[in-house]
Amino acid sequence: MFCLTCMAGNGKGKLLHLGLTETGWQVFEYDLSSQQTKQLTFSMGDKNWPRYVEATGMIAFRESRGYVYTYSDGKEARWSEKTGMCASYALADQGKSMFYTWWAADNRGRHHLWRQGRGDGFPTLFRRPDVGSFGHLAISPDGKLLVASQIPGFYEERLVLLDLDNKSLAEYLTPNTFRAMYPSWSLDGKRILFSGTRDSQNYDLFEVDIATRKISPLVASSDANEFAPVEGGDGAKVYYERKSAGQVHLDVLDRKSGKITQLDLPYPAREPYWYD
């Protein structure tokens, strides 16, 4: 069942997300209990990938030029003045270091995976993809694994699992017949949620079990595309971005009942990130 507006019962915690304003896509925070929304960033230009670091209470995001910024006490600042631009990023070590993708020196069409500590003078190359480029990134709750989307060639994108303690270990989680992106970890670290398609018609939501490598469907629509799924609360909810007929908003799936509802926000919204 799909509801046009979402009443009480969307769960607990807060949902960072992007909201469309006159100055571009800005970072907002939505309180799921009170159903109140608050704009956090106001600088010009689009933002993306909002993230929260529990250890420090830091909120991070990528701004339109490719630099990673933080938000704290109403102020926006560069995560590190010594870090350059990136295509995508994931914070590690309680926000003290960052993995990010950027182009190869000899080929801007190929993105490698880099690592840099907040106090480091220069980044270090963590891994070159065997073929193609790395895309979206997500680090496991225990900080030991990183899942990345890898783009081997034209219209192909797979999820690859990397061990942060052993650069040589890498394993594909999705087949080459499947285009997969926007990975995120389940709260217990046992599954990876993602957006994917087999026929290029619609992007639906799936999850893959780390132990068994079994892929299971979460949400499918014939008239919409679903992106950027994240678990919330005790894992009973899945929040995600839904695009249909030129409109974009945030939906929530109740795993137990299968009910899908739309978050009642006064602006177009995308890229949710749940935290407690």
Coordinates of C-alpha atoms in Angstrom, one line a residue:
M1 CA 0.0 0.0 0.0
F2 CA 1.3 3.4 -0.9
C3 CA 0.3 6.6 1.0
L4 CA 0.6 10.1 -0.4
T5 CA 1.5 11.5 3.0
C6 CA 3.1 9.8 6.0
M7 CA 1.5 10.2 9.4
A8 CA 3.0 9.1 12.8
G9 CA 5.0 6.0 13.1
N10 CA 7.9 6.6 10.7
G11 CA 10.3 5.5 13.4
K12 CA 12.9 7.1 15.7
G13 CA 16.1 8.9 15.1
K14 CA 16.9 11.6 12.5
L15 CA 17.3 11.6 8.8
L16 CA 19.9 13.7 7.1
H17 CA 18.9 14.4 3.5
L18 CA 19.1 16.9 0.7
G19 CA 16.3 19.3 0.1
L20 CA 15.9 21.6 -3.0
T21 CA 16.0 25.3 -2.2
E22 CA 16.6 28.5 -4.2
T23 CA 20.4 28.1 -3.6
G24 CA 20.5 24.5 -4.8
W25 CA 20.4 21.1 -3.0
Q26 CA 21.0 21.8 0.7
V27 CA 21.5 19.5 3.7
F28 CA 18.4 19.2 6.0
E29 CA 17.7 17.2 9.1
Y30 CA 14.4 15.5 9.7
D31 CA 13.3 14.4 13.2
L32 CA 11.3 11.2 12.6
S33 CA 9.6 11.4 16.0
S34 CA 8.4 15.0 15.9
Q35 CA 8.2 15.1 12.1
Q36 CA 10.0 18.4 12.1
T37 CA 12.5 19.4 9.4
K38 CA 15.4 21.9 9.7
Q39 CA 17.8 23.3 7.1
L40 CA 21.4 23.0 8.1
T41 CA 23.5 24.4 5.2
F42 CA 22.9 27.7 3.3
S43 CA 26.0 28.3 1.2
M44 CA 25.5 28.5 -2.5
G45 CA 25.8 25.4 -4.7
D46 CA 24.5 21.8 -4.6
K47 CA 25.5 19.5 -1.7
N48 CA 25.4 15.7 -1.7
W49 CA 26.3 12.7 0.4
P50 CA 25.3 14.0 3.9
R51 CA 26.8 11.8 6.6
Y52 CA 26.9 11.8 10.4
V53 CA 29.8 10.7 12.7
E54 CA 28.5 9.5 16.0
A55 CA 31.8 9.7 17.9
T56 CA 32.1 13.5 17.3
G57 CA 28.6 14.5 16.4
M58 CA 30.0 15.8 13.1
I59 CA 27.9 16.1 10.0
A60 CA 29.8 15.9 6.7
F61 CA 28.8 16.5 3.1
R62 CA 30.4 17.0 -0.4
E63 CA 29.9 20.4 -2.0
S64 CA 29.5 21.2 -5.6
R65 CA 33.2 21.6 -6.3
G66 CA 34.0 18.2 -4.9
Y67 CA 35.4 19.2 -1.5
V68 CA 34.2 17.5 1.7
Y69 CA 32.8 19.9 4.3
T70 CA 31.6 19.6 7.8
Y71 CA 28.7 21.3 9.6
S72 CA 28.9 22.1 13.3
D73 CA 27.2 24.8 15.5
G74 CA 25.7 26.4 12.4
K75 CA 29.0 26.7 10.6
E76 CA 30.3 25.0 7.4
A77 CA 34.1 24.3 7.1
R78 CA 36.4 22.2 5.0
W79 CA 37.0 18.7 6.5
S80 CA 40.6 19.4 5.8
E81 CA 42.4 22.1 3.9
K82 CA 44.9 19.5 2.8
T83 CA 42.3 17.3 1.1
G84 CA 41.5 17.9 -2.6
M85 CA 38.3 17.4 -4.6
C86 CA 36.6 14.0 -4.8
A87 CA 33.8 12.3 -6.7
S88 CA 32.5 10.3 -3.7
Y89 CA 33.7 9.7 -0.2
A90 CA 33.3 7.7 3.0
L91 CA 34.5 8.7 6.5
A92 CA 36.5 6.2 8.6
D93 CA 38.2 6.1 12.0
Q94 CA 35.4 8.0 13.7
G95 CA 35.8 10.8 11.2
K96 CA 39.6 11.1 11.4
S97 CA 40.2 9.7 8.0
M98 CA 38.5 9.5 4.6
F99 CA 38.4 7.2 1.7
Y100 CA 37.5 8.9 -1.6
T101 CA 37.5 8.5 -5.3
W102 CA 39.3 10.7 -7.8
W103 CA 40.6 10.4 -11.3
A104 CA 43.9 8.8 -12.3
A105 CA 46.7 11.2 -13.1
D106 CA 46.8 10.0 -16.7
N107 CA 43.1 9.4 -17.3
R108 CA 40.3 11.5 -15.9
G109 CA 37.8 9.0 -17.0
R110 CA 39.1 6.4 -14.5
H111 CA 38.6 6.9 -10.8
H112 CA 40.9 5.3 -8.2
L113 CA 40.4 4.9 -4.4
W114 CA 42.4 7.1 -2.1
R115 CA 42.8 7.4 1.6
Q116 CA 43.8 10.5 3.7
G117 CA 43.9 11.2 7.4
R118 CA 42.6 14.6 8.5
G119 CA 46.1 15.7 9.5
D120 CA 47.9 14.1 6.6
G121 CA 49.7 16.3 4.2
F122 CA 49.0 14.1 1.2
P123 CA 46.6 11.3 0.3
T124 CA 47.8 7.8 -0.4
L125 CA 46.5 5.5 -3.1
F126 CA 44.6 2.7 -1.5
R127 CA 43.5 0.7 -4.6
R128 CA 43.3 0.9 -8.4
P129 CA 40.3 -0.9 -9.8
D130 CA 41.3 -3.9 -11.9
V131 CA 39.3 -2.4 -14.7
G132 CA 37.2 0.8 -15.0
S133 CA 36.4 3.1 -12.1
F134 CA 35.2 3.1 -8.5
G135 CA 32.0 4.9 -7.8
H136 CA 29.8 5.1 -4.6
L137 CA 31.4 4.1 -1.3
A138 CA 30.2 2.8 2.1
I139 CA 32.2 1.6 5.1
S140 CA 30.8 -1.2 7.3
P141 CA 29.6 -0.4 10.9
D142 CA 32.7 -2.1 12.4
G143 CA 35.0 0.0 10.1
K144 CA 36.8 -3.1 8.7
L145 CA 35.2 -3.4 5.2
L146 CA 34.3 -1.0 2.4
V147 CA 31.8 -1.7 -0.4
A148 CA 32.2 0.2 -3.6
S149 CA 30.4 0.3 -6.8
Q150 CA 32.8 -0.4 -9.7
I151 CA 32.2 0.6 -13.3
P152 CA 34.0 -1.9 -15.5
G153 CA 32.6 -0.6 -18.8
F154 CA 29.7 1.0 -20.6
Y155 CA 26.4 0.4 -18.7
E156 CA 27.9 -1.9 -16.2
E157 CA 28.2 -1.3 -12.5
R158 CA 28.9 -3.9 -9.8
L159 CA 29.4 -3.9 -6.1
V160 CA 32.8 -5.0 -4.9
L161 CA 33.7 -5.8 -1.3
L162 CA 37.2 -4.5 -0.1
D163 CA 39.0 -5.4 3.1
L164 CA 40.6 -2.2 4.6
D165 CA 43.3 -4.2 6.4
N166 CA 44.3 -6.1 3.3
K167 CA 44.4 -4.1 0.0
S168 CA 44.8 -7.3 -2.1
L169 CA 41.4 -8.7 -1.1
A170 CA 38.4 -7.8 -3.3
E171 CA 35.3 -9.7 -4.1
Y172 CA 32.3 -8.9 -6.4
L173 CA 28.9 -9.1 -4.6
T174 CA 26.7 -8.6 -7.7
P175 CA 26.8 -10.3 -11.1
N176 CA 27.8 -8.6 -14.3
T177 CA 24.2 -8.8 -15.6
F178 CA 23.2 -6.5 -12.8
R179 CA 23.8 -2.7 -12.6
A180 CA 24.2 -1.8 -8.9
M181 CA 24.9 1.5 -7.1
Y182 CA 24.2 3.5 -3.9
P183 CA 25.3 0.8 -1.5
S184 CA 24.7 1.1 2.3
W185 CA 25.2 -1.3 5.2
S186 CA 22.5 -2.7 7.3
L187 CA 22.8 -1.6 11.0
D188 CA 24.0 -5.1 12.0
G189 CA 26.6 -5.2 9.2
K190 CA 25.3 -8.4 7.8
R191 CA 23.7 -7.1 4.6
I192 CA 24.3 -4.4 2.0
L193 CA 21.3 -2.5 0.6
F194 CA 21.6 -1.0 -2.9
S195 CA 19.8 0.3 -5.9
G196 CA 19.9 -1.9 -9.0
T197 CA 18.5 -2.8 -12.4
R198 CA 18.7 -5.8 -14.8
D199 CA 17.0 -4.3 -17.8
S200 CA 17.8 -0.6 -17.6
Q201 CA 14.0 0.2 -17.4
N202 CA 13.7 0.9 -13.7
Y203 CA 16.0 1.0 -10.7
D204 CA 14.6 -0.9 -7.8
L205 CA 15.9 -1.7 -4.3
F206 CA 17.7 -4.9 -3.3
E207 CA 19.9 -6.3 -0.5
V208 CA 22.7 -8.8 -0.5
D209 CA 23.6 -11.1 2.4
I210 CA 27.3 -10.9 3.1
A211 CA 27.5 -14.5 4.3
T212 CA 25.5 -16.2 1.6
R213 CA 25.8 -13.7 -1.2
K214 CA 22.1 -14.1 -1.8
I215 CA 20.4 -11.1 -3.4
S216 CA 16.8 -10.3 -2.3
P217 CA 14.4 -7.7 -3.6
L218 CA 13.2 -4.9 -1.2
V219 CA 11.1 -2.4 -3.3
A220 CA 10.1 -2.6 -6.9
S221 CA 8.0 -0.1 -9.0
S222 CA 7.1 -0.2 -12.6
D223 CA 6.5 3.6 -12.8
A224 CA 9.4 4.9 -10.6
N225 CA 13.1 4.6 -9.8
E226 CA 14.3 4.0 -6.2
F227 CA 17.8 5.0 -5.0
A228 CA 20.0 5.5 -1.9
P229 CA 18.4 3.0 0.6
V230 CA 19.4 3.2 4.2
E231 CA 18.2 1.3 7.3
G232 CA 16.8 3.1 10.3
G233 CA 15.9 2.4 13.9
D234 CA 16.3 -1.3 14.7
G235 CA 16.5 -2.2 11.0
A236 CA 12.7 -2.4 10.7
K237 CA 12.6 0.6 8.4
V238 CA 14.2 1.4 5.1
Y239 CA 14.4 5.0 3.9
Y240 CA 15.1 5.8 0.3
E241 CA 14.7 8.3 -2.6
R242 CA 11.9 7.8 -5.1
K243 CA 11.8 9.4 -8.5
S244 CA 8.7 9.4 -10.6
A245 CA 7.2 11.7 -13.3
G246 CA 9.9 14.3 -12.8
Q247 CA 9.4 14.4 -9.0
V248 CA 11.7 13.2 -6.3
H249 CA 10.8 12.6 -2.6
L250 CA 11.7 10.3 0.3
D251 CA 9.8 7.1 1.1
V252 CA 9.9 4.7 4.0
L253 CA 9.4 0.9 3.8
D254 CA 8.2 -0.9 6.9
R255 CA 9.9 -4.3 6.6
K256 CA 7.4 -6.1 8.8
S257 CA 4.1 -4.9 7.1
G258 CA 5.5 -4.2 3.7
K259 CA 3.8 -0.8 3.8
I260 CA 5.4 2.1 2.0
T261 CA 4.7 5.7 2.9
Q262 CA 6.0 9.1 1.8
L263 CA 7.7 11.5 4.2
D264 CA 5.7 14.7 4.4
L265 CA 8.3 17.3 3.5
P266 CA 7.6 20.7 2.0
Y267 CA 10.3 20.4 -0.7
P268 CA 11.8 17.8 -3.1
A269 CA 14.2 15.6 -1.2
R270 CA 16.8 13.0 -1.9
E271 CA 19.8 11.0 -0.5
P272 CA 18.7 10.1 3.0
Y273 CA 21.1 9.1 5.8
W274 CA 19.6 7.8 9.1
Y275 CA 21.2 8.2 12.5
D276 CA 20.1 8.1 16.1

